[in-house]
Amino acid sequence: MYVATKGGERAIDAAHQWLADERRGDRSVPELGVAQIREQMALAVNRVMAEGSLYDPDLAALAIKQARGDLIEAVFLIRAYRTTLPRFGASIPVETDRMDIIRRISATFKDAPGGQILGPTFDYTHRLLDFKLMADGAAPEALRKEAEAVAAPHILQLLDRDGLMEPLSEGAETPPDLTREPLEMPADRPLRLQALARGDEGFVLSMAYSTQRGYGRTHAFVGELRIGTCAVEMEIPELGFAVEIGEIELTECETVNQFTGSKSEPPQFTRGYGLVMGQSERKAISMSLVDRALRWEELGEDYVGAPAQDAEFVLYHCDNIQATGFLEHIKLPHYVDFQSELELIRKLRRAAAGAEVKEAAE
Amino acid sequence: MSTLATQTRKTYMGLLARARPQRLEQLLPDLPAHDWLRRPVIGTTMVRGRIGATGAPFNLGEMTVTRCALRLTDGTVGHAYVQGRDQGHATRAAIVDALMQSDAAVQVDATILAPLRAEEAATRNSRAEKAAATKVEFFTMVRGED
C-alpha cells in the first residue's frame, strides 16, 4: 500500500544540491569533460551504450559524468532518455562479415583466412599497475604496418562448408521487440538475444561461467571473436531505397559447441552467438555461452535444472535496470506496510504469551 | 532516378551521415536559403543483427539518428538521416543532398564530398595499419628428431 506523504521537499532539494557539489569533488582538481570520458573511458562508455541499449557515445559519456561513474545509474539515465525519442524505423540487419576489423581471433583455427589480429587488447598484459599513467607522460603512438585488403570471412563458415556445423535457422524478418511488447515466455531465440545483448554484463558473465563450471555444460570453443565498425543501413521510405545512416562499433562472438545429431542427421557442431554494441568481448563471449545453454530444448538436450538453462530465470533477471528498480525501491518509505507488519507481530506475540500463561496455569 | 544515380546518391548520403558534424560545418559554413519540409528531429533507429551473422534477424539495440528534409529556392529537395543528435549535421547533409541534384553538383562534390572521402579513407587506412601491426605471424618450432 502506498500513501502520499509530504514534508521532504526541502531535504530532497538540499540532498540533490549536495550531490551536484560532491559530483564536482575537490575544486582544485580540474573538472572532467564529457569528451574526456568519451575518449579515455571508452570501455565504460561502451558498457553504458550496450546495457542502455542506445548507441550514442556522447550521451553515454554524459550519463557517466552525471552518475558520478555509477554505470548502472548511467544506464538508467540512458534508458530513460531513450523513451523520449521517436523511433524512425529498424535497420537492415548489420553485415558483420563486412566489418572494418580491429580485432579478430579464433581459438579453434590458427591459420584462419584473414589471420589473427590482436587489436588493442588487455590480453597478455601482466596486470601490473602502470605508475607512469599517474604522472603526466606522453602516450606511445600505435605501431603501423602496411595493410593489405584481406577478406576475413566468418571462420565458422569453413566448418559450415564441410557440413560440420548445424545449419542456421531462418526466422521472421521482423523479430519480436521487448521494448515494444512485454517479455513473455516462451521466448524465441531472437527475443532471448535481444534481452541478453542489453543484459547486465556481470549477470550474463556469471551465468556463462556457471555453464563452464558444470551447471549446464556446453563445451564451448571461441570459434571467432571479432571487433570492428559496421555500417548501419536503413530503408528510407521517402527515398525508396536504403542508405547508410552511420556506423557503429560491434563485438561479435561465435562459439562452436558439442554435438547435435539424430538417426537421420550425422553429428554436427552446434552454435552459440553473441553480439554487443561497442567493444565488449567479455560480454559477447558470455552472451554466446548463455545463448547456447538456453538452446537445450531445440537441440534435444536434457534439462538438468541448471540456472543458465532456465530462460525464465535468465531473461527475467538479466536486466539491471529492472533489477535495481525493484531492489532499490525497498529503501523508499514503506511506513504503512511496515505498520501492518508491526501490528501483526504484536498480535502473534500476544497470542503466544496468552498460550504460555494458559499452559502455565494448567 | 536511374540505378547509377541512385547508387551515387546512396554513396554520398552514407558519407555525409558518417562525417563529423564539425568537419561538415567547416566545409559548408554558409547555408543557402531553404524551406523546411521537415525540421530536424532527433530519434532512433533499432539496429538489427542476425543470429550467427547470417541467420534470423534480432533486435540488438537502438542508435540515435537525426533526420530532416528541405527544399532549396530552386525547388530541389534534399533529405538527410544522420547518426547522432546534431541538427546542424542533418541540415547540412540535406543541403548537400539537394545541391548534388542541382547544377552545383560537380563543385559540391569537389569541395565538400572529395575532402570527406579522402579523410575517411585516411582514417580507415590508419586503423587498418594499426590492426595489421597486431597481426600474429605464427611460426612453428621444430621439436625432436623428425
CSV table of N, CA and C in Angstrom, one decimal, chain A residues 71-180:
chain,number,residue,atom,x,y,z
A,71,LEU,N,27.9,3.1,-13.1
A,71,LEU,CA,27.5,2.7,-14.5
A,71,LEU,C,26.0,2.3,-14.6
A,72,ILE,N,25.5,1.6,-13.6
A,72,ILE,CA,24.1,1.2,-13.6
A,72,ILE,C,23.2,2.4,-13.6
A,73,GLU,N,23.6,3.4,-12.8
A,73,GLU,CA,22.8,4.7,-12.8
A,73,GLU,C,22.9,5.3,-14.1
A,74,ALA,N,24.1,5.3,-14.8
A,74,ALA,CA,24.2,5.9,-16.1
A,74,ALA,C,23.4,5.1,-17.1
A,75,VAL,N,23.3,3.8,-17.0
A,75,VAL,CA,22.4,3.0,-17.9
A,75,VAL,C,21.0,3.4,-17.7
A,76,PHE,N,20.6,3.7,-16.5
A,76,PHE,CA,19.2,4.1,-16.1
A,76,PHE,C,18.9,5.4,-16.9
A,77,LEU,N,19.9,6.4,-16.8
A,77,LEU,CA,19.7,7.7,-17.4
A,77,LEU,C,19.5,7.5,-18.9
A,78,ILE,N,20.3,6.6,-19.5
A,78,ILE,CA,20.2,6.4,-21.0
A,78,ILE,C,18.9,5.8,-21.4
A,79,ARG,N,18.5,4.8,-20.6
A,79,ARG,CA,17.2,4.1,-20.8
A,79,ARG,C,16.0,5.1,-20.7
A,80,ALA,N,16.1,6.0,-19.7
A,80,ALA,CA,15.0,7.0,-19.5
A,80,ALA,C,15.0,8.0,-20.7
A,81,TYR,N,16.2,8.4,-21.1
A,81,TYR,CA,16.3,9.3,-22.3
A,81,TYR,C,15.7,8.7,-23.5
A,82,ARG,N,16.1,7.4,-23.7
A,82,ARG,CA,15.6,6.8,-25.0
A,82,ARG,C,14.1,6.8,-25.1
A,83,THR,N,13.4,6.7,-24.0
A,83,THR,CA,12.0,6.6,-24.1
A,83,THR,C,11.3,7.9,-24.6
A,84,THR,N,12.1,9.0,-24.6
A,84,THR,CA,11.6,10.3,-25.0
A,84,THR,C,11.7,10.5,-26.5
A,85,LEU,N,12.5,9.6,-27.2
A,85,LEU,CA,12.7,9.7,-28.6
A,85,LEU,C,11.8,9.0,-29.5
A,86,PRO,N,11.4,9.6,-30.6
A,86,PRO,CA,10.6,8.8,-31.6
A,86,PRO,C,11.5,7.8,-32.3
A,87,ARG,N,10.9,6.6,-32.7
A,87,ARG,CA,11.7,5.7,-33.5
A,87,ARG,C,11.4,5.8,-34.9
A,88,PHE,N,12.4,6.0,-35.7
A,88,PHE,CA,12.2,6.2,-37.2
A,88,PHE,C,12.0,4.9,-37.9
A,89,GLY,N,12.5,3.8,-37.3
A,89,GLY,CA,12.4,2.5,-38.0
A,89,GLY,C,13.5,1.6,-37.5
A,90,ALA,N,13.6,0.5,-38.3
A,90,ALA,CA,14.7,-0.5,-37.9
A,90,ALA,C,15.7,-0.6,-39.1
A,91,SER,N,16.9,-1.0,-38.7
A,91,SER,CA,17.9,-1.0,-39.7
A,91,SER,C,17.8,-2.4,-40.5
A,92,ILE,N,18.4,-2.4,-41.7
A,92,ILE,CA,18.7,-3.7,-42.3
A,92,ILE,C,19.7,-4.4,-41.4
A,93,PRO,N,19.5,-5.7,-41.2
A,93,PRO,CA,20.5,-6.4,-40.3
A,93,PRO,C,21.9,-6.1,-40.7
A,94,VAL,N,22.7,-5.7,-39.7
A,94,VAL,CA,24.1,-5.4,-40.0
A,94,VAL,C,24.9,-6.6,-40.5
A,95,GLU,N,25.8,-6.3,-41.5
A,95,GLU,CA,26.5,-7.4,-42.1
A,95,GLU,C,27.9,-7.4,-41.4
A,96,THR,N,28.0,-8.3,-40.4
A,96,THR,CA,29.3,-8.3,-39.7
A,96,THR,C,30.4,-8.9,-40.4
A,97,ASP,N,30.2,-9.6,-41.6
A,97,ASP,CA,31.3,-10.1,-42.4
A,97,ASP,C,31.9,-9.0,-43.2
A,98,ARG,N,31.2,-7.8,-43.2
A,98,ARG,CA,31.8,-6.7,-43.9
A,98,ARG,C,32.4,-5.6,-42.9
A,99,MET,N,32.6,-6.1,-41.7
A,99,MET,CA,33.1,-5.2,-40.6
A,99,MET,C,34.5,-4.7,-40.9
A,100,ASP,N,34.8,-3.5,-40.5
A,100,ASP,CA,36.2,-3.0,-40.6
A,100,ASP,C,36.8,-3.5,-39.3
A,101,ILE,N,37.6,-4.5,-39.4
A,101,ILE,CA,38.0,-5.3,-38.2
A,101,ILE,C,39.2,-4.6,-37.5
A,102,ILE,N,39.2,-4.5,-36.2
A,102,ILE,CA,40.4,-4.0,-35.5
A,102,ILE,C,40.9,-5.2,-34.6
A,103,ARG,N,40.0,-6.2,-34.4
A,103,ARG,CA,40.5,-7.4,-33.6
A,103,ARG,C,39.7,-8.6,-34.1
A,104,ARG,N,40.4,-9.7,-34.3
A,104,ARG,CA,39.7,-10.8,-34.8
A,104,ARG,C,40.6,-12.1,-34.5
A,105,ILE,N,40.1,-12.9,-33.6
A,105,ILE,CA,40.9,-14.0,-33.1
A,105,ILE,C,40.0,-15.3,-33.2
A,106,SER,N,40.6,-16.4,-33.3
A,106,SER,CA,39.9,-17.7,-33.3
A,106,SER,C,40.7,-18.6,-32.4
A,107,ALA,N,40.0,-19.2,-31.4
A,107,ALA,CA,40.6,-20.2,-30.6
A,107,ALA,C,40.6,-21.6,-31.2
A,108,THR,N,40.0,-21.7,-32.4
A,108,THR,CA,39.9,-23.1,-33.0
A,108,THR,C,40.7,-23.3,-34.2
A,109,PHE,N,41.0,-22.2,-34.9
A,109,PHE,CA,41.9,-22.3,-36.1
A,109,PHE,C,43.0,-21.3,-36.1
A,110,LYS,N,44.2,-21.8,-36.1
A,110,LYS,CA,45.4,-21.0,-36.0
A,110,LYS,C,45.5,-20.2,-37.3
A,111,ASP,N,45.3,-20.9,-38.4
A,111,ASP,CA,45.6,-20.3,-39.7
A,111,ASP,C,44.3,-19.9,-40.5
A,112,ALA,N,43.5,-19.2,-39.8
A,112,ALA,CA,42.2,-18.8,-40.4
A,112,ALA,C,42.5,-17.8,-41.5
A,113,PRO,N,41.8,-17.9,-42.6
A,113,PRO,CA,42.0,-16.9,-43.7
A,113,PRO,C,41.7,-15.5,-43.2
A,114,GLY,N,42.6,-14.6,-43.5
A,114,GLY,CA,42.5,-13.2,-42.9
A,114,GLY,C,43.3,-13.0,-41.7
A,115,GLY,N,43.7,-14.1,-41.1
A,115,GLY,CA,44.7,-14.1,-40.0
A,115,GLY,C,44.1,-13.7,-38.6
A,116,GLN,N,44.9,-13.8,-37.6
A,116,GLN,CA,44.6,-13.5,-36.3
A,116,GLN,C,45.1,-12.1,-36.0
A,117,ILE,N,44.2,-11.2,-35.6
A,117,ILE,CA,44.6,-9.8,-35.4
A,117,ILE,C,44.2,-9.5,-33.9
A,118,LEU,N,45.2,-9.1,-33.2
A,118,LEU,CA,45.0,-9.0,-31.7
A,118,LEU,C,44.3,-7.7,-31.4
A,119,GLY,N,44.6,-6.6,-32.1
A,119,GLY,CA,43.9,-5.3,-31.8
A,119,GLY,C,44.4,-4.8,-30.5
A,120,PRO,N,43.7,-3.7,-30.0
A,120,PRO,CA,44.1,-3.1,-28.7
A,120,PRO,C,43.6,-3.9,-27.6
A,121,THR,N,44.3,-4.9,-27.2
A,121,THR,CA,43.7,-5.9,-26.2
A,121,THR,C,44.5,-5.8,-24.8
A,122,PHE,N,43.8,-6.1,-23.8
A,122,PHE,CA,44.4,-6.3,-22.5
A,122,PHE,C,45.1,-7.7,-22.3
A,123,ASP,N,44.7,-8.6,-23.2
A,123,ASP,CA,45.3,-10.0,-23.2
A,123,ASP,C,46.8,-9.8,-23.2
A,124,TYR,N,47.4,-10.7,-22.5
A,124,TYR,CA,48.9,-10.8,-22.5
A,124,TYR,C,49.6,-9.6,-21.7
A,125,THR,N,48.8,-8.7,-21.2
A,125,THR,CA,49.4,-7.7,-20.3
A,125,THR,C,49.6,-8.5,-18.9
A,126,HIS,N,50.5,-7.9,-18.1
A,126,HIS,CA,50.8,-8.6,-16.8
A,126,HIS,C,49.9,-8.2,-15.7
A,127,ARG,N,49.0,-7.3,-16.0
A,127,ARG,CA,48.1,-6.8,-14.9
A,127,ARG,C,48.9,-6.2,-13.8
A,128,LEU,N,49.9,-5.5,-14.1
A,128,LEU,CA,50.7,-4.8,-13.1
A,128,LEU,C,50.3,-3.3,-13.2
A,129,LEU,N,50.0,-2.6,-12.1
A,129,LEU,CA,49.7,-1.2,-12.2
A,129,LEU,C,50.8,-0.5,-12.9
A,130,ASP,N,50.4,0.4,-13.8
A,130,ASP,CA,51.4,1.2,-14.5
A,130,ASP,C,51.4,2.6,-13.9
A,131,PHE,N,52.4,2.8,-13.1
A,131,PHE,CA,52.5,4.1,-12.4
A,131,PHE,C,52.9,5.3,-13.3
A,132,LYS,N,53.3,4.9,-14.5
A,132,LYS,CA,53.6,6.0,-15.4
A,132,LYS,C,52.3,6.8,-15.7
A,133,LEU,N,51.2,6.1,-15.7
A,133,LEU,CA,49.9,6.8,-16.0
A,133,LEU,C,49.5,7.8,-14.9
A,134,MET,N,50.1,7.7,-13.8
A,134,MET,CA,49.9,8.6,-12.7
A,134,MET,C,50.6,9.9,-12.9
A,135,ALA,N,51.7,9.8,-13.6
A,135,ALA,CA,52.5,11.0,-14.0
A,135,ALA,C,52.0,11.5,-15.3
A,136,ASP,N,52.1,12.7,-15.7
A,136,ASP,CA,51.8,13.2,-17.0
A,136,ASP,C,52.8,12.8,-18.0
A,137,GLY,N,52.5,11.8,-18.8
A,137,GLY,CA,53.5,11.4,-19.8
A,137,GLY,C,52.9,11.3,-21.1
A,138,ALA,N,53.7,11.3,-22.2
A,138,ALA,CA,53.2,11.2,-23.5
A,138,ALA,C,52.8,9.7,-23.7
A,139,ALA,N,51.6,9.5,-24.3
A,139,ALA,CA,51.2,8.1,-24.6
A,139,ALA,C,51.9,7.7,-25.9
A,140,PRO,N,52.3,6.4,-26.0
A,140,PRO,CA,53.0,6.0,-27.2
A,140,PRO,C,52.0,5.9,-28.4
A,141,GLU,N,52.5,6.1,-29.6
A,141,GLU,CA,51.7,6.0,-30.8
A,141,GLU,C,51.6,4.5,-31.2
A,142,ALA,N,50.5,4.1,-31.7
A,142,ALA,CA,50.4,2.7,-32.1
A,142,ALA,C,51.3,2.5,-33.3
A,143,LEU,N,51.8,1.2,-33.3
A,143,LEU,CA,52.7,0.9,-34.5
A,143,LEU,C,51.8,0.7,-35.7
A,144,ARG,N,52.4,0.8,-36.8
A,144,ARG,CA,51.7,0.6,-38.1
A,144,ARG,C,52.4,-0.4,-39.0
A,145,LYS,N,51.6,-1.0,-39.8
A,145,LYS,CA,52.2,-1.9,-40.8
A,145,LYS,C,51.3,-1.8,-42.0
A,146,GLU,N,51.9,-1.8,-43.2
A,146,GLU,CA,51.1,-1.7,-44.4
A,146,GLU,C,49.9,-2.7,-44.4
A,147,ALA,N,48.8,-2.2,-44.7
A,147,ALA,CA,47.6,-3.1,-44.6
A,147,ALA,C,47.2,-3.6,-45.9
A,148,GLU,N,47.1,-4.9,-46.1
A,148,GLU,CA,46.6,-5.4,-47.4
A,148,GLU,C,45.1,-5.6,-47.2
A,149,ALA,N,44.4,-5.4,-48.2
A,149,ALA,CA,43.0,-5.7,-48.2
A,149,ALA,C,42.7,-7.2,-48.2
A,150,VAL,N,42.5,-7.7,-47.0
A,150,VAL,CA,42.3,-9.2,-46.9
A,150,VAL,C,40.8,-9.4,-46.5
A,151,ALA,N,40.2,-10.3,-47.2
A,151,ALA,CA,38.8,-10.7,-46.8
A,151,ALA,C,39.0,-11.5,-45.5
A,152,ALA,N,38.1,-11.2,-44.6
A,152,ALA,CA,38.1,-12.0,-43.4
A,152,ALA,C,36.7,-12.6,-43.2
A,153,PRO,N,36.5,-13.7,-43.9
A,153,PRO,CA,35.2,-14.4,-43.8
A,153,PRO,C,35.0,-15.0,-42.4
A,154,HIS,N,33.7,-15.1,-42.0
A,154,HIS,CA,33.5,-15.7,-40.7
A,154,HIS,C,34.1,-17.1,-40.7
A,155,ILE,N,34.8,-17.4,-39.6
A,155,ILE,CA,35.6,-18.6,-39.5
A,155,ILE,C,34.7,-19.9,-39.5
A,156,LEU,N,33.5,-19.7,-38.9
A,156,LEU,CA,32.6,-20.9,-38.8
A,156,LEU,C,32.1,-21.3,-40.2
A,157,GLN,N,32.2,-20.4,-41.1
A,157,GLN,CA,31.8,-20.7,-42.5
A,157,GLN,C,32.6,-21.9,-43.0
A,158,LEU,N,33.9,-22.0,-42.6
A,158,LEU,CA,34.8,-23.0,-43.0
A,158,LEU,C,34.2,-24.4,-42.6
A,159,LEU,N,33.7,-24.5,-41.4
A,159,LEU,CA,33.1,-25.7,-40.9
A,159,LEU,C,31.8,-25.9,-41.5
A,160,ASP,N,31.1,-24.8,-41.7
A,160,ASP,CA,29.8,-24.9,-42.4
A,160,ASP,C,29.9,-25.5,-43.7
A,161,ARG,N,30.9,-25.1,-44.5
A,161,ARG,CA,31.1,-25.6,-45.8
A,161,ARG,C,31.3,-27.1,-45.9
A,162,ASP,N,31.9,-27.7,-44.8
A,162,ASP,CA,32.1,-29.1,-44.7
A,162,ASP,C,30.9,-29.8,-44.1
A,163,GLY,N,29.8,-29.1,-43.8
A,163,GLY,CA,28.7,-29.7,-43.2
A,163,GLY,C,28.8,-30.1,-41.8
A,164,LEU,N,29.9,-29.5,-41.1
A,164,LEU,CA,30.2,-29.9,-39.7
A,164,LEU,C,29.4,-29.0,-38.7
A,165,MET,N,28.8,-27.9,-39.2
A,165,MET,CA,28.1,-27.0,-38.3
A,165,MET,C,26.6,-27.3,-38.5
A,166,GLU,N,25.9,-27.1,-37.4
A,166,GLU,CA,24.4,-27.2,-37.6
A,166,GLU,C,24.0,-26.0,-38.4
A,167,PRO,N,23.0,-26.2,-39.3
A,167,PRO,CA,22.6,-25.1,-40.2
A,167,PRO,C,21.9,-24.0,-39.3
A,168,LEU,N,22.0,-22.7,-39.8
A,168,LEU,CA,21.3,-21.6,-39.1
A,168,LEU,C,19.9,-21.6,-39.5
A,169,SER,N,19.0,-21.5,-38.5
A,169,SER,CA,17.6,-21.5,-38.9
A,169,SER,C,17.2,-20.1,-39.3
A,170,GLU,N,16.3,-20.1,-40.3
A,170,GLU,CA,15.7,-18.8,-40.7
A,170,GLU,C,14.7,-18.4,-39.7
A,171,GLY,N,14.3,-17.1,-39.7
A,171,GLY,CA,13.3,-16.7,-38.8
A,171,GLY,C,12.5,-15.6,-39.4
A,172,ALA,N,11.6,-15.0,-38.6
A,172,ALA,CA,10.7,-13.9,-39.1
A,172,ALA,C,11.6,-12.7,-39.4
A,173,GLU,N,11.3,-12.1,-40.6
A,173,GLU,CA,12.1,-10.9,-41.0
A,173,GLU,C,11.9,-9.8,-40.0
A,174,THR,N,10.8,-9.7,-39.3
A,174,THR,CA,10.5,-8.7,-38.3
A,174,THR,C,10.6,-9.4,-36.9
A,175,PRO,N,11.7,-9.3,-36.2
A,175,PRO,CA,11.9,-10.0,-35.0
A,175,PRO,C,11.0,-9.4,-33.9
A,176,PRO,N,10.7,-10.2,-32.8
A,176,PRO,CA,10.0,-9.6,-31.7
A,176,PRO,C,10.9,-8.6,-31.0
A,177,ASP,N,10.2,-7.6,-30.3
A,177,ASP,CA,10.9,-6.5,-29.7
A,177,ASP,C,10.5,-6.3,-28.3
A,178,LEU,N,11.3,-6.6,-27.3
A,178,LEU,CA,10.9,-6.5,-25.9
A,178,LEU,C,10.8,-5.0,-25.5
A,179,THR,N,11.2,-4.0,-26.3
A,179,THR,CA,10.9,-2.7,-25.9
A,179,THR,C,9.5,-2.2,-26.4
A,180,ARG,N,8.9,-3.1,-27.1
A,180,ARG,CA,7.5,-2.8,-27.6
A,180,ARG,C,6.4,-3.7,-26.9
